[in-house]
mmCIF file of C-alpha atoms and ligand atoms in Angstrom:
data_model
loop_
_atom_site.group_PDB
_atom_site.id
_atom_site.type_symbol
_atom_site.label_atom_id
_atom_site.label_comp_id
_atom_site.label_asym_id
_atom_site.label_seq_id
_atom_site.Cartn_x
_atom_site.Cartn_y
_atom_site.Cartn_z
ATOM 1 C CA MET O 1 -160.018 2.482 -114.425
ATOM 2 C CA ALA O 2 -161.802 4.275 -117.048
ATOM 3 C CA LYS O 3 -161.899 0.918 -119.028
ATOM 4 C CA GLY O 4 -162.108 -1.436 -117.417
ATOM 5 C CA LEU O 5 -160.299 -3.627 -115.121
ATOM 6 C CA LEU O 6 -158.063 -5.455 -117.347
ATOM 7 C CA GLY O 7 -154.929 -6.502 -115.056
ATOM 8 C CA ILE O 8 -153.170 -6.356 -112.036
ATOM 9 C CA GLU O 9 -150.033 -4.517 -113.649
ATOM 10 C CA ASP O 10 -151.450 -1.499 -114.860
ATOM 11 C CA LEU O 11 -153.471 -0.508 -111.008
ATOM 12 C CA SER O 12 -151.238 1.528 -109.015
ATOM 13 C CA ARG O 13 -150.894 0.723 -104.736
ATOM 14 C CA THR O 14 -153.333 3.890 -103.739
ATOM 15 C CA GLU O 15 -155.630 1.676 -107.020
ATOM 16 C CA ILE O 16 -155.313 -1.435 -105.089
ATOM 17 C CA GLU O 17 -155.822 -0.055 -101.377
ATOM 18 C CA THR O 18 -158.759 1.958 -102.635
ATOM 19 C CA ILE O 19 -160.468 -0.983 -103.893
ATOM 20 C CA LEU O 20 -159.814 -3.070 -100.895
ATOM 21 C CA ASP O 21 -160.743 -0.476 -98.365
ATOM 22 C CA ARG O 22 -163.747 -0.471 -100.654
ATOM 23 C CA ALA O 23 -164.260 -4.217 -100.550
ATOM 24 C CA LYS O 24 -163.896 -4.120 -96.308
ATOM 25 C CA SER O 25 -166.799 -2.035 -96.032
ATOM 26 C CA PHE O 26 -169.699 -4.332 -98.412
ATOM 27 C CA GLN O 27 -168.319 -7.470 -95.969
ATOM 28 C CA PRO O 28 -171.343 -9.068 -93.840
ATOM 29 C CA ALA O 29 -171.291 -9.469 -90.514
ATOM 30 C CA ALA O 30 -170.832 -12.755 -89.170
ATOM 31 C CA GLY O 31 -174.705 -14.572 -90.076
ATOM 32 C CA GLU O 32 -175.698 -11.611 -92.472
ATOM 33 C CA SER O 33 -176.144 -11.261 -96.183
ATOM 34 C CA PHE O 34 -173.935 -9.010 -98.694
ATOM 35 C CA PRO O 35 -175.781 -5.591 -98.080
ATOM 36 C CA ARG O 36 -178.425 -4.321 -100.676
ATOM 37 C CA LEU O 37 -177.417 -1.317 -102.085
ATOM 38 C CA ASP O 38 -179.081 -0.032 -105.739
ATOM 39 C CA ARG O 39 -176.034 2.277 -106.670
ATOM 40 C CA LEU O 40 -175.861 0.205 -109.780
ATOM 41 C CA ARG O 41 -179.763 0.613 -110.174
ATOM 42 C CA GLY O 42 -180.374 0.444 -114.045
ATOM 43 C CA ARG O 43 -177.159 -0.653 -114.698
ATOM 44 C CA THR O 44 -177.048 -4.188 -116.929
ATOM 45 C CA ILE O 45 -173.689 -6.016 -117.227
ATOM 46 C CA VAL O 46 -172.806 -8.791 -118.892
ATOM 47 C CA ASN O 47 -171.574 -11.852 -117.836
ATOM 48 C CA LEU O 48 -169.326 -13.797 -121.213
ATOM 49 C CA PHE O 49 -167.334 -16.727 -119.633
ATOM 50 C CA PHE O 50 -165.665 -19.386 -122.790
ATOM 51 C CA GLU O 51 -164.060 -21.874 -119.714
ATOM 52 C CA ASN O 52 -165.618 -22.953 -117.272
ATOM 53 C CA SER O 53 -165.919 -21.551 -114.039
ATOM 54 C CA THR O 54 -167.916 -21.774 -111.256
ATOM 55 C CA ARG O 55 -166.761 -18.972 -108.291
ATOM 56 C CA THR O 56 -165.863 -16.505 -110.813
ATOM 57 C CA ARG O 57 -169.248 -16.109 -112.529
ATOM 58 C CA THR O 58 -171.282 -16.591 -109.530
ATOM 59 C CA SER O 59 -169.699 -14.587 -107.519
ATOM 60 C CA PHE O 60 -169.883 -11.760 -109.769
ATOM 61 C CA GLU O 61 -173.471 -12.253 -110.329
ATOM 62 C CA ILE O 62 -173.982 -11.689 -106.791
ATOM 63 C CA ALA O 63 -171.899 -8.553 -106.626
ATOM 64 C CA ALA O 64 -173.378 -7.160 -109.647
ATOM 65 C CA LYS O 65 -177.091 -8.126 -108.179
ATOM 66 C CA ARG O 66 -176.009 -6.907 -104.626
ATOM 67 C CA LEU O 67 -175.125 -3.711 -105.816
ATOM 68 C CA GLY O 68 -178.888 -3.204 -108.280
ATOM 69 C CA ALA O 69 -177.501 -4.483 -111.458
ATOM 70 C CA ASP O 70 -178.820 -6.341 -114.317
ATOM 71 C CA THR O 71 -177.089 -9.538 -114.776
ATOM 72 C CA LEU O 72 -177.015 -11.377 -117.483
ATOM 73 C CA SER O 73 -175.017 -14.451 -117.981
ATOM 74 C CA ILE O 74 -173.907 -16.566 -121.408
ATOM 75 C CA THR O 75 -171.303 -19.298 -121.616
ATOM 76 C CA ALA O 76 -170.014 -20.141 -124.680
ATOM 77 C CA SER O 77 -171.340 -23.617 -125.280
ATOM 78 C CA GLY O 78 -174.676 -21.590 -124.892
ATOM 79 C CA SER O 79 -173.876 -19.004 -127.622
ATOM 80 C CA SER O 80 -173.393 -18.585 -131.176
ATOM 81 C CA VAL O 81 -169.726 -18.810 -130.299
ATOM 82 C CA SER O 82 -170.423 -22.933 -130.654
ATOM 83 C CA LYS O 83 -171.750 -21.935 -134.561
ATOM 84 C CA GLY O 84 -168.400 -20.337 -135.285
ATOM 85 C CA GLU O 85 -169.044 -16.785 -134.321
ATOM 86 C CA SER O 86 -166.041 -14.626 -134.249
ATOM 87 C CA LEU O 87 -165.132 -13.487 -130.788
ATOM 88 C CA VAL O 88 -165.259 -9.991 -132.102
ATOM 89 C CA ASP O 89 -168.474 -10.623 -133.569
ATOM 90 C CA THR O 90 -170.045 -11.844 -130.033
ATOM 91 C CA LEU O 91 -168.957 -8.835 -128.664
ATOM 92 C CA ASN O 92 -170.137 -6.607 -131.278
ATOM 93 C CA THR O 93 -173.343 -8.320 -130.649
ATOM 94 C CA LEU O 94 -173.502 -7.823 -126.916
ATOM 95 C CA VAL O 95 -172.220 -4.515 -127.271
ATOM 96 C CA ALA O 96 -175.300 -3.217 -130.385
ATOM 97 C CA MET O 97 -177.461 -4.205 -126.827
ATOM 98 C CA ARG O 98 -175.808 -1.545 -124.905
ATOM 99 C CA PRO O 99 -174.812 -3.144 -121.514
ATOM 100 C CA ASP O 100 -172.976 -0.621 -118.946
ATOM 101 C CA ALA O 101 -170.005 -3.557 -118.609
ATOM 102 C CA ILE O 102 -168.575 -6.976 -120.013
ATOM 103 C CA VAL O 103 -167.140 -9.119 -117.374
ATOM 104 C CA MET O 104 -164.887 -11.741 -119.644
ATOM 105 C CA ARG O 105 -162.935 -14.604 -118.953
ATOM 106 C CA HIS O 106 -161.746 -16.564 -122.089
ATOM 107 C CA SER O 107 -158.450 -19.060 -122.656
ATOM 108 C CA ALA O 108 -156.661 -17.098 -124.519
ATOM 109 C CA SER O 109 -154.518 -14.629 -122.930
ATOM 110 C CA GLY O 110 -154.746 -10.945 -123.886
ATOM 111 C CA ALA O 111 -158.370 -11.290 -125.035
ATOM 112 C CA PRO O 112 -160.247 -8.364 -122.880
ATOM 113 C CA HIS O 113 -157.000 -6.083 -123.823
ATOM 114 C CA PHE O 114 -157.549 -6.922 -128.070
ATOM 115 C CA LEU O 115 -161.007 -6.248 -127.705
ATOM 116 C CA SER O 116 -160.987 -3.223 -125.306
ATOM 117 C CA ARG O 117 -159.085 -1.257 -128.554
ATOM 118 C CA TYR O 118 -162.424 -2.128 -130.205
ATOM 119 C CA LEU O 119 -164.885 -1.518 -127.578
ATOM 120 C CA THR O 120 -166.136 1.753 -125.377
ATOM 121 C CA THR O 121 -167.832 -0.717 -122.913
ATOM 122 C CA PRO O 122 -165.845 -1.064 -120.093
ATOM 123 C CA ILE O 123 -164.079 -4.625 -119.975
ATOM 124 C CA VAL O 124 -162.845 -6.548 -116.767
ATOM 125 C CA ASN O 125 -161.234 -9.949 -116.896
ATOM 126 C CA ALA O 126 -162.704 -12.810 -115.220
ATOM 127 C CA GLY O 127 -158.996 -14.813 -116.231
ATOM 128 C CA ASP O 128 -157.292 -15.098 -120.081
ATOM 129 C CA GLY O 129 -155.357 -17.931 -120.160
ATOM 130 C CA THR O 130 -152.425 -17.752 -118.650
ATOM 131 C CA HIS O 131 -152.188 -14.147 -118.152
ATOM 132 C CA GLU O 132 -153.867 -12.220 -115.696
ATOM 133 C CA HIS O 133 -157.068 -12.424 -113.077
ATOM 134 C CA PRO O 134 -157.055 -9.725 -111.661
ATOM 135 C CA THR O 135 -160.246 -10.125 -109.209
ATOM 136 C CA GLN O 136 -158.226 -13.214 -107.702
ATOM 137 C CA ALA O 137 -155.615 -10.878 -106.977
ATOM 138 C CA LEU O 138 -157.621 -8.651 -104.521
ATOM 139 C CA LEU O 139 -159.129 -11.470 -102.982
ATOM 140 C CA ASP O 140 -156.588 -13.012 -102.113
ATOM 141 C CA ALA O 141 -155.092 -9.729 -100.935
ATOM 142 C CA ARG O 142 -158.597 -8.603 -99.103
ATOM 143 C CA THR O 143 -158.450 -12.368 -96.951
ATOM 144 C CA ILE O 144 -154.782 -11.831 -96.083
ATOM 145 C CA LEU O 145 -155.214 -8.372 -94.868
ATOM 146 C CA ASP O 146 -158.670 -9.286 -93.075
ATOM 147 C CA ILE O 147 -156.495 -11.271 -90.490
ATOM 148 C CA ARG O 148 -153.001 -9.798 -91.230
ATOM 149 C CA ASP O 149 -152.015 -5.751 -90.529
ATOM 150 C CA ARG O 150 -150.519 -5.461 -93.537
ATOM 151 C CA LEU O 151 -149.172 -7.026 -96.307
ATOM 152 C CA GLU O 152 -145.216 -5.473 -95.780
ATOM 153 C CA ASN O 153 -142.447 -8.200 -95.285
ATOM 154 C CA LEU O 154 -144.788 -11.098 -95.292
ATOM 155 C CA LYS O 155 -143.388 -14.297 -96.713
ATOM 156 C CA VAL O 156 -145.850 -16.129 -99.205
ATOM 157 C CA ALA O 157 -145.092 -19.331 -100.911
ATOM 158 C CA ILE O 158 -146.754 -20.196 -104.643
ATOM 159 C CA ILE O 159 -147.091 -22.860 -104.964
ATOM 160 C CA GLY O 160 -148.078 -25.513 -107.874
ATOM 161 C CA ASP O 161 -148.516 -25.252 -111.671
ATOM 162 C CA ILE O 162 -146.875 -21.682 -111.504
ATOM 163 C CA ALA O 163 -146.837 -21.934 -115.863
ATOM 164 C CA HIS O 164 -150.315 -22.066 -115.957
ATOM 165 C CA SER O 165 -151.700 -19.716 -113.739
ATOM 166 C CA ARG O 166 -152.406 -15.970 -113.731
ATOM 167 C CA VAL O 167 -153.655 -16.098 -110.390
ATOM 168 C CA ALA O 168 -150.072 -16.806 -110.010
ATOM 169 C CA ARG O 169 -149.305 -14.008 -112.059
ATOM 170 C CA SER O 170 -152.218 -11.429 -110.685
ATOM 171 C CA ASN O 171 -150.744 -12.380 -107.321
ATOM 172 C CA ILE O 172 -146.827 -11.821 -108.464
ATOM 173 C CA HIS O 173 -148.039 -8.456 -110.032
ATOM 174 C CA LEU O 174 -150.303 -7.408 -107.123
ATOM 175 C CA LEU O 175 -147.782 -8.934 -103.967
ATOM 176 C CA SER O 176 -144.597 -7.160 -105.247
ATOM 177 C CA LYS O 177 -146.461 -3.642 -105.601
ATOM 178 C CA PHE O 178 -146.609 -4.082 -101.931
ATOM 179 C CA GLY O 179 -143.109 -5.249 -101.286
ATOM 180 C CA VAL O 180 -144.074 -9.195 -100.294
ATOM 181 C CA GLU O 181 -141.945 -12.043 -100.561
ATOM 182 C CA ILE O 182 -142.616 -14.381 -103.221
ATOM 183 C CA VAL O 183 -141.333 -17.904 -103.471
ATOM 184 C CA LEU O 184 -142.592 -19.793 -106.572
ATOM 185 C CA CYS O 185 -142.433 -23.236 -105.821
ATOM 186 C CA GLY O 186 -143.103 -26.257 -108.142
ATOM 187 C CA PRO O 187 -141.656 -29.106 -110.525
ATOM 188 C CA ALA O 188 -139.058 -27.454 -113.144
ATOM 189 C CA PRO O 189 -141.156 -27.576 -116.246
ATOM 190 C CA LEU O 190 -143.943 -25.286 -114.269
ATOM 191 C CA LEU O 191 -141.610 -23.092 -112.961
ATOM 192 C CA PRO O 192 -139.752 -21.775 -116.225
ATOM 193 C CA LYS O 193 -136.775 -19.959 -115.009
ATOM 194 C CA GLN O 194 -138.762 -16.555 -117.157
ATOM 195 C CA LEU O 195 -141.252 -16.337 -113.970
ATOM 196 C CA GLY O 196 -138.063 -14.728 -112.133
ATOM 197 C CA GLU O 197 -137.445 -11.843 -113.827
ATOM 198 C CA MET O 198 -141.670 -11.181 -113.047
ATOM 199 C CA ALA O 199 -140.501 -9.281 -110.279
ATOM 200 C CA PRO O 200 -137.264 -7.954 -108.379
ATOM 201 C CA GLY O 201 -136.610 -9.994 -105.259
ATOM 202 C CA LEU O 202 -138.973 -13.338 -106.593
ATOM 203 C CA THR O 203 -137.403 -16.232 -105.125
ATOM 204 C CA LEU O 204 -137.880 -19.493 -108.030
ATOM 205 C CA THR O 205 -137.423 -23.206 -106.203
ATOM 206 C CA ASN O 206 -138.426 -27.122 -106.588
ATOM 207 C CA ASP O 207 -138.076 -27.622 -102.730
ATOM 208 C CA ILE O 208 -141.666 -27.359 -101.026
ATOM 209 C CA ARG O 209 -139.852 -27.760 -98.015
ATOM 210 C CA HIS O 210 -137.667 -24.969 -98.256
ATOM 211 C CA ALA O 211 -140.613 -22.604 -99.760
ATOM 212 C CA ILE O 212 -142.334 -23.110 -96.466
ATOM 213 C CA ARG O 213 -139.783 -22.377 -94.180
ATOM 214 C CA ASP O 214 -141.533 -19.102 -92.118
ATOM 215 C CA ALA O 215 -143.891 -18.524 -94.851
ATOM 216 C CA ASP O 216 -146.610 -15.996 -93.386
ATOM 217 C CA VAL O 217 -149.227 -17.110 -96.371
ATOM 218 C CA ILE O 218 -149.109 -20.831 -98.247
ATOM 219 C CA MET O 219 -151.220 -20.205 -101.705
ATOM 220 C CA MET O 220 -151.680 -23.201 -103.882
ATOM 221 C CA LEU O 221 -152.201 -23.464 -106.879
ATOM 222 C CA ARG O 222 -154.069 -26.030 -109.009
ATOM 223 C CA VAL O 223 -152.356 -28.476 -112.073
ATOM 224 C CA GLN O 224 -154.034 -27.310 -114.763
ATOM 225 C CA LEU O 225 -153.881 -29.689 -116.788
ATOM 226 C CA GLU O 226 -156.330 -27.613 -119.693
ATOM 227 C CA ARG O 227 -153.356 -26.101 -120.716
ATOM 228 C CA GLN O 228 -150.503 -27.951 -120.702
ATOM 229 C CA HIS O 229 -150.659 -29.344 -124.057
ATOM 230 C CA GLU O 230 -147.084 -31.556 -123.432
ATOM 231 C CA SER O 231 -146.980 -34.640 -120.878
ATOM 232 C CA THR O 232 -145.097 -32.738 -117.836
ATOM 233 C CA PHE O 233 -145.030 -34.412 -114.755
ATOM 234 C CA PRO O 234 -146.185 -37.918 -113.525
ATOM 235 C CA ALA O 235 -149.638 -37.436 -111.847
ATOM 236 C CA GLY O 236 -149.037 -39.853 -109.165
ATOM 237 C CA ASP O 237 -145.504 -37.973 -108.182
ATOM 238 C CA TYR O 238 -146.910 -34.746 -107.796
ATOM 239 C CA PHE O 239 -148.916 -35.467 -104.443
ATOM 240 C CA LYS O 240 -145.716 -36.986 -103.093
ATOM 241 C CA PHE O 241 -143.552 -33.827 -104.067
ATOM 242 C CA TYR O 242 -145.595 -31.156 -104.189
ATOM 243 C CA GLY O 243 -149.287 -32.261 -102.385
ATOM 244 C CA LEU O 244 -149.192 -29.730 -99.226
ATOM 245 C CA ARG O 245 -149.558 -31.846 -95.894
ATOM 246 C CA LEU O 246 -150.243 -31.053 -92.519
ATOM 247 C CA GLU O 247 -146.288 -32.125 -91.791
ATOM 248 C CA HIS O 248 -145.231 -29.610 -93.689
ATOM 249 C CA LEU O 249 -147.516 -26.590 -92.024
ATOM 250 C CA SER O 250 -145.122 -27.157 -88.836
ATOM 251 C CA LEU O 251 -142.145 -25.658 -91.567
ATOM 252 C CA ALA O 252 -144.462 -21.788 -91.540
ATOM 253 C CA LYS O 253 -144.493 -19.595 -89.246
ATOM 254 C CA PRO O 254 -146.818 -20.518 -86.121
ATOM 255 C CA ASN O 255 -150.222 -18.948 -88.023
ATOM 256 C CA VAL O 256 -150.253 -19.769 -91.584
ATOM 257 C CA LEU O 257 -152.481 -19.697 -93.529
ATOM 258 C CA VAL O 258 -153.511 -21.797 -96.734
ATOM 259 C CA MET O 259 -154.942 -20.167 -99.467
ATOM 260 C CA HIS O 260 -156.341 -21.689 -102.714
ATOM 261 C CA PRO O 261 -158.451 -20.281 -106.226
ATOM 262 C CA GLY O 262 -160.455 -23.717 -106.200
ATOM 263 C CA PRO O 263 -161.603 -25.407 -107.702
ATOM 264 C CA ILE O 264 -158.953 -27.779 -105.794
ATOM 265 C CA ASN O 265 -158.416 -31.228 -106.003
ATOM 266 C CA ARG O 266 -158.032 -33.128 -102.767
ATOM 267 C CA GLY O 267 -154.904 -35.527 -102.447
ATOM 268 C CA ARG O 268 -153.482 -33.986 -105.776
ATOM 269 C CA GLU O 269 -151.995 -30.352 -105.000
ATOM 270 C CA ILE O 270 -153.232 -30.306 -101.666
ATOM 271 C CA SER O 271 -154.656 -33.043 -98.484
ATOM 272 C CA SER O 272 -158.386 -33.064 -96.988
ATOM 273 C CA ASP O 273 -156.917 -32.598 -93.347
ATOM 274 C CA VAL O 274 -155.089 -29.188 -94.684
ATOM 275 C CA ALA O 275 -158.260 -27.740 -96.689
ATOM 276 C CA ASP O 276 -159.996 -28.418 -93.802
ATOM 277 C CA SER O 277 -157.650 -26.920 -91.482
ATOM 278 C CA GLN O 278 -157.830 -23.683 -88.859
ATOM 279 C CA SER O 279 -155.298 -22.250 -91.443
ATOM 280 C CA SER O 280 -157.201 -23.014 -94.405
ATOM 281 C CA VAL O 281 -158.551 -19.776 -95.251
ATOM 282 C CA ILE O 282 -160.224 -21.386 -99.235
ATOM 283 C CA LEU O 283 -163.980 -20.245 -98.018
ATOM 284 C CA ASN O 284 -162.677 -16.918 -96.819
ATOM 285 C CA GLN O 285 -161.759 -16.529 -100.040
ATOM 286 C CA VAL O 286 -164.589 -17.320 -102.108
ATOM 287 C CA GLU O 287 -166.271 -15.010 -99.098
ATOM 288 C CA ASN O 288 -164.487 -11.746 -100.654
ATOM 289 C CA GLY O 289 -164.561 -12.664 -103.567
ATOM 290 C CA VAL O 290 -167.950 -11.098 -103.981
ATOM 291 C CA ALA O 291 -167.043 -7.886 -101.906
ATOM 292 C CA VAL O 292 -163.856 -7.538 -104.074
ATOM 293 C CA ARG O 293 -165.658 -7.674 -107.115
ATOM 294 C CA MET O 294 -168.549 -5.413 -105.471
ATOM 295 C CA ALA O 295 -166.112 -2.771 -104.889
ATOM 296 C CA VAL O 296 -164.516 -3.033 -108.702
ATOM 297 C CA LEU O 297 -168.245 -2.609 -110.088
ATOM 298 C CA GLU O 298 -168.926 -0.117 -108.220
ATOM 299 C CA ARG O 299 -165.538 1.707 -109.272
ATOM 300 C CA LEU O 300 -165.864 1.248 -112.565
ATOM 301 C CA LEU O 301 -169.841 1.848 -113.182
ATOM 302 C CA THR O 302 -170.122 5.063 -110.631
HETATM 303 C C1 NCD W 1 -158.967 -20.472 -110.562
HETATM 304 C C2 NCD W 1 -158.705 -19.669 -112.000
HETATM 305 O O1 NCD W 1 -159.923 -19.873 -113.229
HETATM 306 O O2 NCD W 1 -158.120 -19.356 -112.766
HETATM 307 N N1 NCD W 1 -159.376 -19.756 -110.164
HETATM 308 C C3 NCD W 1 -159.994 -19.517 -109.914
HETATM 309 O O3 NCD W 1 -160.988 -18.412 -110.976
HETATM 310 N N2 NCD W 1 -160.834 -19.681 -108.621
HETATM 311 C C4 NCD W 1 -157.830 -21.140 -110.705
HETATM 312 C C5 NCD W 1 -157.950 -22.321 -111.328
HETATM 313 O O4 NCD W 1 -158.557 -22.559 -112.122
HETATM 314 O O5 NCD W 1 -157.058 -23.579 -110.836
#
C-alpha cells in the first residue's frame, strides 16, 4: 500500500487478512471507547469529500484522531470547487500544504486512481462513483468475521441496486478472494449481466427468495437514485419485489446476518422490523468502520 488504498481489487488475500487482524486489535471492549494512541502523532490527514457522507467521513476522522493524527475535512460545497476550480488544481493546492495522506470521495469512477498517478501523497479511496469503496468491504468482512470464524464457504446474497454500487463491487472483489459463494440479486435494469464476469462462480438472479435461500449473510443496498440517469424501476414496486422483510429471513440460515452499508431507507429496501431485528449487524458495521480505518491509516503512514 505504498501509494494509498485505491481498491480491494489490488490487494492480496494476505494484505486483507493483515488489515482485518490489526482492526480487531483496535476494537474497543464493550462500553469503552476506541483506544487513544499516538501512532500518527505529527501527521496530517485531509478528508476531501466531493459527495455527501455521514458515516464514512466521520469514521475516517475519528480513526485518524484516535491514532493521534491531525485531521481536516473539506467538502466540495465549502471549497473552491464551487468556484470552478478543477480537481487537479484543488488537489495540487492541498498537496502544496504537505498533508501526509488524502482520504477522498468523488462521484467519478477512477478519480483517485487518476490523481494518484500525479501525486506522491498517498490517497485512500473513500468511494469513487460506481467503482470501489475498499474500506466498506473491509469493515463488512471484519463484521462477518466477528461472528463467523471464516469467510470460506459462506453464502452471501447481495441485493438491490448492484449496477450503481461501489459497495457491491468492493465486496465482490474481497469475498471472491476468500472463496465465498456470492449471489447478486436485483431487478434486471439494476443487475447488468456483465457483472457475472467480475469473479468466477458469481450467480445472478432477479428472485429475492432464490437469493436468500440458505444465505449466511444478506447484504442490502440502497437504491442509488443520484447515480441513475434513466428511469429504472417504479418506486412503489421496489419494496414489494426487492425489499427485505421478516418473512424472508426464515428462508436463510437460522443465524443469518443482515447487513447494509447505510444510509438505510426503511420501507424502501428494508423493513424497519428487519433493520432493528436481532439479525441486523448494521450498527456493528458502523462501529467496525472506525477500527478498520485505523488499521488502514496506520498501515499507510507507519
Ligand atoms: C455507501 C456509499 O456511499 O457508497 N455508503 C457508505 O459509504 N456507508 C452506500 C450508499 O450510499 O448507498
